[in-house]
Tab-separated table of C-alpha atoms in Angstrom:
chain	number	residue	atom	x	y	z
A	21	UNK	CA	61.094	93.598	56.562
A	22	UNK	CA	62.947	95.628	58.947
A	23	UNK	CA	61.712	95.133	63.047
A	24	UNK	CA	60.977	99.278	65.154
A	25	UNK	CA	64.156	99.632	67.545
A	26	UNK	CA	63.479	100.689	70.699
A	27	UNK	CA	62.244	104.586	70.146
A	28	UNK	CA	60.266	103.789	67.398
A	29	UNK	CA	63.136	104.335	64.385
A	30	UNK	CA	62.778	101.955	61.598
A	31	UNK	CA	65.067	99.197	61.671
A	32	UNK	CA	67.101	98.831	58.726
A	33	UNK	CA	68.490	95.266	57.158
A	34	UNK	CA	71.573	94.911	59.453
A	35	UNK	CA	74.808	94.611	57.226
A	36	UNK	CA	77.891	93.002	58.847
A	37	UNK	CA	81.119	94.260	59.109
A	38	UNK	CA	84.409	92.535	57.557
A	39	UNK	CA	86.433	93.173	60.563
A	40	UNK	CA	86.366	95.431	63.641
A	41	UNK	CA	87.411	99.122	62.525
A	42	UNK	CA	89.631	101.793	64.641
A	43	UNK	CA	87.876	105.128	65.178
A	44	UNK	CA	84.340	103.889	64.943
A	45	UNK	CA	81.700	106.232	65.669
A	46	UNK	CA	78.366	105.865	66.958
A	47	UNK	CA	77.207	106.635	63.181
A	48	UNK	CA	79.278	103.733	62.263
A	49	UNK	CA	77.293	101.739	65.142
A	50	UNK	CA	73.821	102.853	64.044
A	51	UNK	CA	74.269	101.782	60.585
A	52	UNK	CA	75.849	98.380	61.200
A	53	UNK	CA	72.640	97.752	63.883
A	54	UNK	CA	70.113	99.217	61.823
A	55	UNK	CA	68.711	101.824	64.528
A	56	UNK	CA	69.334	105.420	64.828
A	57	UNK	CA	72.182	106.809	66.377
A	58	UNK	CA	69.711	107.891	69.212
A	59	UNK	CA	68.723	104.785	70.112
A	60	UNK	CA	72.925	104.074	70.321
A	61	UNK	CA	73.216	106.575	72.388
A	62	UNK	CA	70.637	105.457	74.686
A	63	UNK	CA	71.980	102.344	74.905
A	64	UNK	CA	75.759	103.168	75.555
A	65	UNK	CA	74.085	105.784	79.062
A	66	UNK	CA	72.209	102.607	80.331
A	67	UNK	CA	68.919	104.597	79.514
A	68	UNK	CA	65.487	102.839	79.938
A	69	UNK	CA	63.327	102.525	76.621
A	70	UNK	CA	65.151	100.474	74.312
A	71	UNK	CA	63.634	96.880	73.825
A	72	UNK	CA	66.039	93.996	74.586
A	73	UNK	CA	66.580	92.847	71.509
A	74	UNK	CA	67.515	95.788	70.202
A	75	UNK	CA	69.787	96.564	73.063
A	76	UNK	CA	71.460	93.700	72.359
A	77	UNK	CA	71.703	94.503	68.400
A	78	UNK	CA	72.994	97.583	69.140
A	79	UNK	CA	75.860	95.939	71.435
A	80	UNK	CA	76.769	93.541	68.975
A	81	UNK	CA	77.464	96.017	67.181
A	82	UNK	CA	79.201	97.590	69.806
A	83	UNK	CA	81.779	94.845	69.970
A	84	UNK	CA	81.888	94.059	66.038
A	85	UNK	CA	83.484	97.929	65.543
A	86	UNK	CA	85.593	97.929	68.388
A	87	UNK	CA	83.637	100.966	69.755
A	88	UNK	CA	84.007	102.728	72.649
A	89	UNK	CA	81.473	105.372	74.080
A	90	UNK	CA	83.362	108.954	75.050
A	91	UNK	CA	83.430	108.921	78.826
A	92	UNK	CA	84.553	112.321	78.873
A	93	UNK	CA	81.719	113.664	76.420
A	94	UNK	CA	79.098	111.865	78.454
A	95	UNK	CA	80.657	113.016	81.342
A	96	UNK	CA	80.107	116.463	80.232
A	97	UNK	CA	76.419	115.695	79.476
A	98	UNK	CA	75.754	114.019	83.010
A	99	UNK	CA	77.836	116.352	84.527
A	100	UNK	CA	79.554	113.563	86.421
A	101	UNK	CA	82.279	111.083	85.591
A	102	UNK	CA	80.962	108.322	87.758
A	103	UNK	CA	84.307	107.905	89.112
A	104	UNK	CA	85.514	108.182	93.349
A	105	UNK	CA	88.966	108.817	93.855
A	106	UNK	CA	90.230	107.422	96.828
A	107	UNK	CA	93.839	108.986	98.687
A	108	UNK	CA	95.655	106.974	101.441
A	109	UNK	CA	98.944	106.612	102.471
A	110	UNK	CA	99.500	102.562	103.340
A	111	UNK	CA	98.068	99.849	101.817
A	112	UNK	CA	100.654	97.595	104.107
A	113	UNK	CA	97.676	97.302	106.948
A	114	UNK	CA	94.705	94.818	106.856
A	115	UNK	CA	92.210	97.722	108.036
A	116	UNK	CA	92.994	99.753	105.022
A	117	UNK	CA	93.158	97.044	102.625
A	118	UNK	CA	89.718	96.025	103.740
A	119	UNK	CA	87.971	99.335	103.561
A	120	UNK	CA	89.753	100.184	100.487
A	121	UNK	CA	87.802	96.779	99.199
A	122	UNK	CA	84.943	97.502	100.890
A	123	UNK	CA	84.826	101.017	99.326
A	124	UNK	CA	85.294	99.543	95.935
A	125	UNK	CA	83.019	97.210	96.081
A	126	UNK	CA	79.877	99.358	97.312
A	127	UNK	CA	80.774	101.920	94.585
A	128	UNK	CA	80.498	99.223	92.172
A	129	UNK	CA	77.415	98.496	93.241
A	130	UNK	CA	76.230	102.458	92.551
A	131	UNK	CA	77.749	101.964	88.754
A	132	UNK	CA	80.966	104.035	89.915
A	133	UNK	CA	84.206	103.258	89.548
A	134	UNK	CA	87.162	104.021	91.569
A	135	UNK	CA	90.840	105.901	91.238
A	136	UNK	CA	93.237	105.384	93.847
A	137	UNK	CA	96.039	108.028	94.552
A	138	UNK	CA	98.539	106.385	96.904
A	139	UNK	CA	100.623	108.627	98.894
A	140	UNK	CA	104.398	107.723	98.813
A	141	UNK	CA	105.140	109.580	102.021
A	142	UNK	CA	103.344	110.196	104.888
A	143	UNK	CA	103.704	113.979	104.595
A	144	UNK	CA	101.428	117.246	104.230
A	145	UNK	CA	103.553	118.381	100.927
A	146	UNK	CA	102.803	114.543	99.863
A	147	UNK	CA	99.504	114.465	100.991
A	148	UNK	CA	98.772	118.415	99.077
A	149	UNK	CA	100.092	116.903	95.943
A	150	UNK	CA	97.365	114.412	96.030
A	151	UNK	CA	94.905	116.897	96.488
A	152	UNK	CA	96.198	118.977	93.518
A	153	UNK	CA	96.240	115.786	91.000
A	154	UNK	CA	92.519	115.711	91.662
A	155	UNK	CA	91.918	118.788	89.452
A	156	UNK	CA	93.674	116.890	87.126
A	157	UNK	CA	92.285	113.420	87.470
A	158	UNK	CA	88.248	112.721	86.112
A	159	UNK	CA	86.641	111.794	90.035
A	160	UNK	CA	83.327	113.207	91.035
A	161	UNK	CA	84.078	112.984	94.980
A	162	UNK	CA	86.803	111.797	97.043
A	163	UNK	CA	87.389	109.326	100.105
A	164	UNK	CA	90.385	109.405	102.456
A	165	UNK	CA	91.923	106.825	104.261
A	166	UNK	CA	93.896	109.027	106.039
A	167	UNK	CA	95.452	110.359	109.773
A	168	UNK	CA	94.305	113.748	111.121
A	169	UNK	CA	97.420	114.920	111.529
A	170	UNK	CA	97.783	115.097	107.731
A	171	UNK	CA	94.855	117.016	107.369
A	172	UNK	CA	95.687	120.214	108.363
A	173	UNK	CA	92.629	122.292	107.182
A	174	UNK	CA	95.124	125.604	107.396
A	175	UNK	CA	97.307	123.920	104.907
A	176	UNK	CA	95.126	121.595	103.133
A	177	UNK	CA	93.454	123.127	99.751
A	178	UNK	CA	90.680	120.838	98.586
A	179	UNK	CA	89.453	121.174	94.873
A	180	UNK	CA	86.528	123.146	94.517
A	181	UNK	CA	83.288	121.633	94.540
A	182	UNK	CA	85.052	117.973	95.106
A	183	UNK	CA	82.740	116.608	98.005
A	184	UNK	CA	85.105	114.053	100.591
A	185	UNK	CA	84.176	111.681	103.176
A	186	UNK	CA	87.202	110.681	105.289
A	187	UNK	CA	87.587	107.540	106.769
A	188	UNK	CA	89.533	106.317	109.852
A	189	UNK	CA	89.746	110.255	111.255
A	190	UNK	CA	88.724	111.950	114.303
A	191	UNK	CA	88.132	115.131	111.858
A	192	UNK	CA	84.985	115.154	112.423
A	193	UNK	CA	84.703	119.111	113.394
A	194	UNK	CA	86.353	119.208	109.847
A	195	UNK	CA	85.118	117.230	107.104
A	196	UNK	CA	82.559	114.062	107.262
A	197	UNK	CA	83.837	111.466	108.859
A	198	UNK	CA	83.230	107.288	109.050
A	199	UNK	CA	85.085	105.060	111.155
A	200	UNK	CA	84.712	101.999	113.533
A	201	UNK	CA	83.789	102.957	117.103
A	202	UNK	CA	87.213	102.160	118.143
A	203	UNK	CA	86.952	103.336	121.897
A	204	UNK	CA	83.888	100.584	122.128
A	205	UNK	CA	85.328	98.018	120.874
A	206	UNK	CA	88.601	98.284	123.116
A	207	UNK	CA	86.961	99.318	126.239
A	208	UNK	CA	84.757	95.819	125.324
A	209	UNK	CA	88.021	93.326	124.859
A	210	UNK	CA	89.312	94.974	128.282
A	211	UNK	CA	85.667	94.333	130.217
A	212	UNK	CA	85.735	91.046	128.606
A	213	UNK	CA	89.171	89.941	130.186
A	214	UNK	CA	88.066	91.806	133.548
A	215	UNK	CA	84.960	89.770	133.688
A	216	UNK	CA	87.269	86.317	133.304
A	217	UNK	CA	88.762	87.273	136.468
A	218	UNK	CA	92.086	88.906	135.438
A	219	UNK	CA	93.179	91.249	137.781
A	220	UNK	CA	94.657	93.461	134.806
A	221	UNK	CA	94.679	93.416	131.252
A	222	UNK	CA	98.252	94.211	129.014
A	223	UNK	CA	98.182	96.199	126.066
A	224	UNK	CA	99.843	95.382	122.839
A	225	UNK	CA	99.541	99.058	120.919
A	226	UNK	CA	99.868	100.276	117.186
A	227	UNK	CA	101.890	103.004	116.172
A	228	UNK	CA	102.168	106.259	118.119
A	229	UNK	CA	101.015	108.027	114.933
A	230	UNK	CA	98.074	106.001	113.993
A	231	UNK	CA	94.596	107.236	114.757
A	232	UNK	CA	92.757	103.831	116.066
A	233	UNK	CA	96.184	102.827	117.891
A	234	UNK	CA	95.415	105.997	119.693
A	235	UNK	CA	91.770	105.690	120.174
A	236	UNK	CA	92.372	102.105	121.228
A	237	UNK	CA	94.751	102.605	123.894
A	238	UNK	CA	93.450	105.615	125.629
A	239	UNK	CA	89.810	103.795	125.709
A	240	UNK	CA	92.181	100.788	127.547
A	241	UNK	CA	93.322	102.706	129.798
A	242	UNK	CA	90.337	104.180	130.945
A	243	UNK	CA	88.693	101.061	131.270
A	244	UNK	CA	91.309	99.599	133.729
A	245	UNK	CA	90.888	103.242	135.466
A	246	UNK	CA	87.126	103.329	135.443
A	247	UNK	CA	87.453	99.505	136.934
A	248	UNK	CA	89.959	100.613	139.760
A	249	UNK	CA	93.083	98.906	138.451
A	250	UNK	CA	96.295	100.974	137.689
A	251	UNK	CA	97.070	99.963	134.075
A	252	UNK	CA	100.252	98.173	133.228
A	253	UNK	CA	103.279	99.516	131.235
A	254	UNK	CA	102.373	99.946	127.373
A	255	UNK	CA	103.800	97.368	125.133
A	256	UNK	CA	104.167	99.095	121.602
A	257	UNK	CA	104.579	97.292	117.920
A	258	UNK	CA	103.622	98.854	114.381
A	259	UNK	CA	100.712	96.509	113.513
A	260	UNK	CA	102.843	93.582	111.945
A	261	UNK	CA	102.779	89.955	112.963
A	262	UNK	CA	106.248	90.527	113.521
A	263	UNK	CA	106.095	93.227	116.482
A	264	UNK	CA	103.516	91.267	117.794
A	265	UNK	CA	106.509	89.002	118.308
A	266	UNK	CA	108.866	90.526	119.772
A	267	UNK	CA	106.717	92.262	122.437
A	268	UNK	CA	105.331	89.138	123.220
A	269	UNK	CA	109.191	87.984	123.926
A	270	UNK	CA	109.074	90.345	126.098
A	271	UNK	CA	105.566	90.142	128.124
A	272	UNK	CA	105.940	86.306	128.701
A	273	UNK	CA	108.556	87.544	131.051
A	274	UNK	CA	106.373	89.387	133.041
A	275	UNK	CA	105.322	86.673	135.718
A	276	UNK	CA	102.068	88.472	136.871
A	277	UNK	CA	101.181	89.460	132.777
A	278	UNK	CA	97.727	86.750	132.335
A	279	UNK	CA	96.048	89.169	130.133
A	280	UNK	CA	97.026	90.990	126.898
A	281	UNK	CA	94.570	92.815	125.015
A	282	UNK	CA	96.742	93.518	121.153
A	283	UNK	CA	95.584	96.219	118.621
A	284	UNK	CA	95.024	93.951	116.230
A	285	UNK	CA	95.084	90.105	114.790
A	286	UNK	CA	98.438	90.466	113.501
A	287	UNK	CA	100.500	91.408	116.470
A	288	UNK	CA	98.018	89.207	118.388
A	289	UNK	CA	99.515	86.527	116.040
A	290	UNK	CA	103.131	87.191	116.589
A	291	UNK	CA	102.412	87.478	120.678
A	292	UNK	CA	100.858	83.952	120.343
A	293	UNK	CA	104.331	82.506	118.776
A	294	UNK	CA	106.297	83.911	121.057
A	295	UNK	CA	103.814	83.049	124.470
A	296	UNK	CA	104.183	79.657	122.488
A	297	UNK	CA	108.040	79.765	122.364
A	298	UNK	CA	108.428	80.649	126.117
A	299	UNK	CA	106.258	78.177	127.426
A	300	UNK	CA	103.384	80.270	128.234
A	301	UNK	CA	100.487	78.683	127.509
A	302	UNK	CA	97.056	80.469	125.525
A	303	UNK	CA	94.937	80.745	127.553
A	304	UNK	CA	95.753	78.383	130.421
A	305	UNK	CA	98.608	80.625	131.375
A	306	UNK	CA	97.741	84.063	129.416
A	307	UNK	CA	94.465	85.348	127.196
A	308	UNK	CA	95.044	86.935	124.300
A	309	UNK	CA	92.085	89.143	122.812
A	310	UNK	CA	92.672	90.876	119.613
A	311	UNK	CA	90.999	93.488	117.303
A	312	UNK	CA	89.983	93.589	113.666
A	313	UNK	CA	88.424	90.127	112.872
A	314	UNK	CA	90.268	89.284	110.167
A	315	UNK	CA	89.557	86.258	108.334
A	316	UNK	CA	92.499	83.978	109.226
A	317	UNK	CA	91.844	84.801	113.079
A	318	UNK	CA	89.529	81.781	113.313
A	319	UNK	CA	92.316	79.613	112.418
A	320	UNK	CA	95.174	81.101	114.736
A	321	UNK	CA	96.407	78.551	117.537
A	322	UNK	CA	94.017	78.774	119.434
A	323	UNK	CA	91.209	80.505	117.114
A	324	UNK	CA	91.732	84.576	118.308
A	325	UNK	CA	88.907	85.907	120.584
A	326	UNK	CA	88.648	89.530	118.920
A	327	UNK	CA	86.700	92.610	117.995
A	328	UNK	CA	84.984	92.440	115.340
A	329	UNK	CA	84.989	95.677	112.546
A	330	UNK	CA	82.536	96.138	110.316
A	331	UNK	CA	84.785	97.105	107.140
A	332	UNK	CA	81.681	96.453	104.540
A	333	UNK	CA	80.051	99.054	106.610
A	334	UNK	CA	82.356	101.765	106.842
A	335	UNK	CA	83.170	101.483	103.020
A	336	UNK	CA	79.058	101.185	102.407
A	337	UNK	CA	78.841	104.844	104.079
A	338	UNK	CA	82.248	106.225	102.879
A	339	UNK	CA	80.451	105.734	99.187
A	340	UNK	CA	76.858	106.550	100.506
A	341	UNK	CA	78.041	109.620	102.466
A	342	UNK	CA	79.708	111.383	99.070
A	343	UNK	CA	77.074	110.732	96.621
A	344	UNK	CA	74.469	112.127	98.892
A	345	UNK	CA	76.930	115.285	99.502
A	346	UNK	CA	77.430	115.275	95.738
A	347	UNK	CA	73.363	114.560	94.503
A	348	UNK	CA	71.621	116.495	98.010
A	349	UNK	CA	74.189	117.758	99.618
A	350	UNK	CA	74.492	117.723	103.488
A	351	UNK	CA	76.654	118.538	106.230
A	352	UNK	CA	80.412	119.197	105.819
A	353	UNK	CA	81.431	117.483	108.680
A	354	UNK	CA	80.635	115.307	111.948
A	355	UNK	CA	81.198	111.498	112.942
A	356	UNK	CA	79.193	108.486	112.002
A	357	UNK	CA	80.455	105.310	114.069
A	358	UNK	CA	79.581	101.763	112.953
A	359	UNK	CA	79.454	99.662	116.161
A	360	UNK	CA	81.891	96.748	116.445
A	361	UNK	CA	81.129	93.652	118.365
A	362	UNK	CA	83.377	91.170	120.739
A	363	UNK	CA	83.707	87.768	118.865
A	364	UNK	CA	84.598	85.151	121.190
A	365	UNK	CA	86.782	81.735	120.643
A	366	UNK	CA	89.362	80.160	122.361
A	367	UNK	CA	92.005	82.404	123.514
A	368	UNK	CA	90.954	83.738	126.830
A	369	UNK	CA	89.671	82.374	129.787
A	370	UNK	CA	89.675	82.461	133.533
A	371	UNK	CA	93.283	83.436	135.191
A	372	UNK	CA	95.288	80.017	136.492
A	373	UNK	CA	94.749	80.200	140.282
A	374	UNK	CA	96.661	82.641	142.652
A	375	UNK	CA	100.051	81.039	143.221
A	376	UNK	CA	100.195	78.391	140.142
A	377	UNK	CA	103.234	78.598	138.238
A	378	UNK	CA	102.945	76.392	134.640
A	379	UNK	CA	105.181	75.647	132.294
């Protein structure tokens, strides 16, 4: 005798298949469980109401036939495609690589899945193309890892009814915006150094046309202004380990340089080889702060004091922020800032007294 599936339908004797079949259709699944092609389709939405052991019949199935539930068709039903698309430009830096993780992972966690459209160039034509294969491309809502200056909201044509969240902006009179608060944190690692003693903190910068290397040093420089102390000259790299380098080649020249905040753990890592190289010793001789908290900053020689960015959290609201624009939706634009904190190790302390030469 034949056992009710989950909405009541009588269950039939289930008859196994030879061999998985191309083309199967939920029919074809119904028959093979025994259940009605209601209770398949139930199933294959995540719906509640089926009993377990028919859920698992019907998946069996499922597998047996080699079927495959119509994404687009339920799409259509739904009247979402559970998907995110995501648009940035470099996947070469930690910080995006991070909240492009992060970002995946929350969605996963909300039963979406993500589509990433890299942009080759850092241009608006490139970044407008990637905009117009979103008409094309099954996403619900989009996130953008992306400078301001890119987003040009004369030039810019956004898909209708796409809802975005951008994140790593100051376009926050534009579009909704989550990002680190990257003034804090800086304008922390220079107080930090002050409050050792240094009489005034060097600054290892990112790129000219990045966002955070912008917000970073500015909020630097007003802390050494805000403290009384004239800031130094800039020291710029491009984020790699390898910039970090050869600015630090160049700082360990600088007799009175016993402070150096860097934009991040990379170039912090690079200015510690080449502090190392010179004969300048961390932090006997010079502190080194840093900014990002990656993983391998524990590790460094000495372990990296540093600033510590929340990239869970940013991606967490990145994915919160659009489904509540797409499900309730909210305001188009303003700035939500997820705090960072100093983490400290072994890389800074005191200045060497007035008139002590190492090395």
């Amino acid at each position: 005798m034949g056992t009710a599936d989950g909405d009541g339908t009588p269950a039939g004797t289930r008859k196994r298949a030879a061999r998985p079949r191309q083309g199967a259709s939920m029919a074809d699944v119904a028959r093979l469980a025994g259940v009605s092609s209601q209770t398949v389709s139930r199933v294959s939405n995540g719906f509640p109401g089926v009993n377990e052991e028919t859920r698992q019949q019907v998946l069996a199935a499922m597998r047996e036939l080699g079927y495959r539930p119509n994404s687009a068709a339920r799409a259509l039903r739904r009247g979402e495609f559970r998907t995110l698309g995501v648009i940035t430009f470099s996947l070469s830096t930690m910080g995006n690589i991070r909240t492009l993780e992060a970002i995946a992972t929350s969605a996963a966690q909300h039963g979406y899945a993500v589509t990433l459209l890299p942009v080759a160039v850092p241009t608006q034509d490139e970044v407008n193309g990637a905009f117009s294969r979103l008409g094309e491309l099954a996403v619900d809502a989009v996130i953008v890892i992306m400078e301001i200056h890119l987003l040009d909201a004369a030039t810019v044509s956004l898909p209708p009814g796409v809802q975005v969240v951008v994140a790593d902006s100051d376009a926050g009179d534009r579009y909704t915006v989550v990002d680190t608060d990257q003034a804090g944190g800086a304008r922390d690692a220079v107080r930090h150094l002050l409050d050792l003693g240094h009489d005034t903190v060097w600054h290892l910068a990112g790129p000219e046309d990045s966002f955070a290397a912008q917000r970073r040093t500015n909020a630097w420089r007003g802390a050494l202004t805000a403290a009384g102390v004239d800031p130094p000259p800039l020291v710029r790299g491009d984020w790699s380990a390898e910039s970090g380098y050869r600015a630090g080649l160049r700082l360990a020249e600088q007799a009175d340089c016993t402070a150096v905040f860097a934009a991040n753990d990379q170039m912090a890592l690079g200015l510690l080889r080449a502090l190392h190289e010179r004969g300048r010793k961390v932090p006997d001789d010079v502190s080194v702060i840093g900014f990002d908290d990656i993983p391998e900053s524990a590790s460094f020689l000495p372990p990296l004091t540093t600033i510590h960015q929340d990239f869970a959290e940013v991606g967490r609201l990145c994915v919160e922020g659009v489904l509540s624009k797409m499900r309730h939706g909210g305001p188009d634009h303003g700035t939500t800032l997820v705090p960072t904190r100093l983490v400290g190790r072994r890389s800074t302390a005191p200045p060497p007294p007035k008139g002590i030469v190492r090395g």
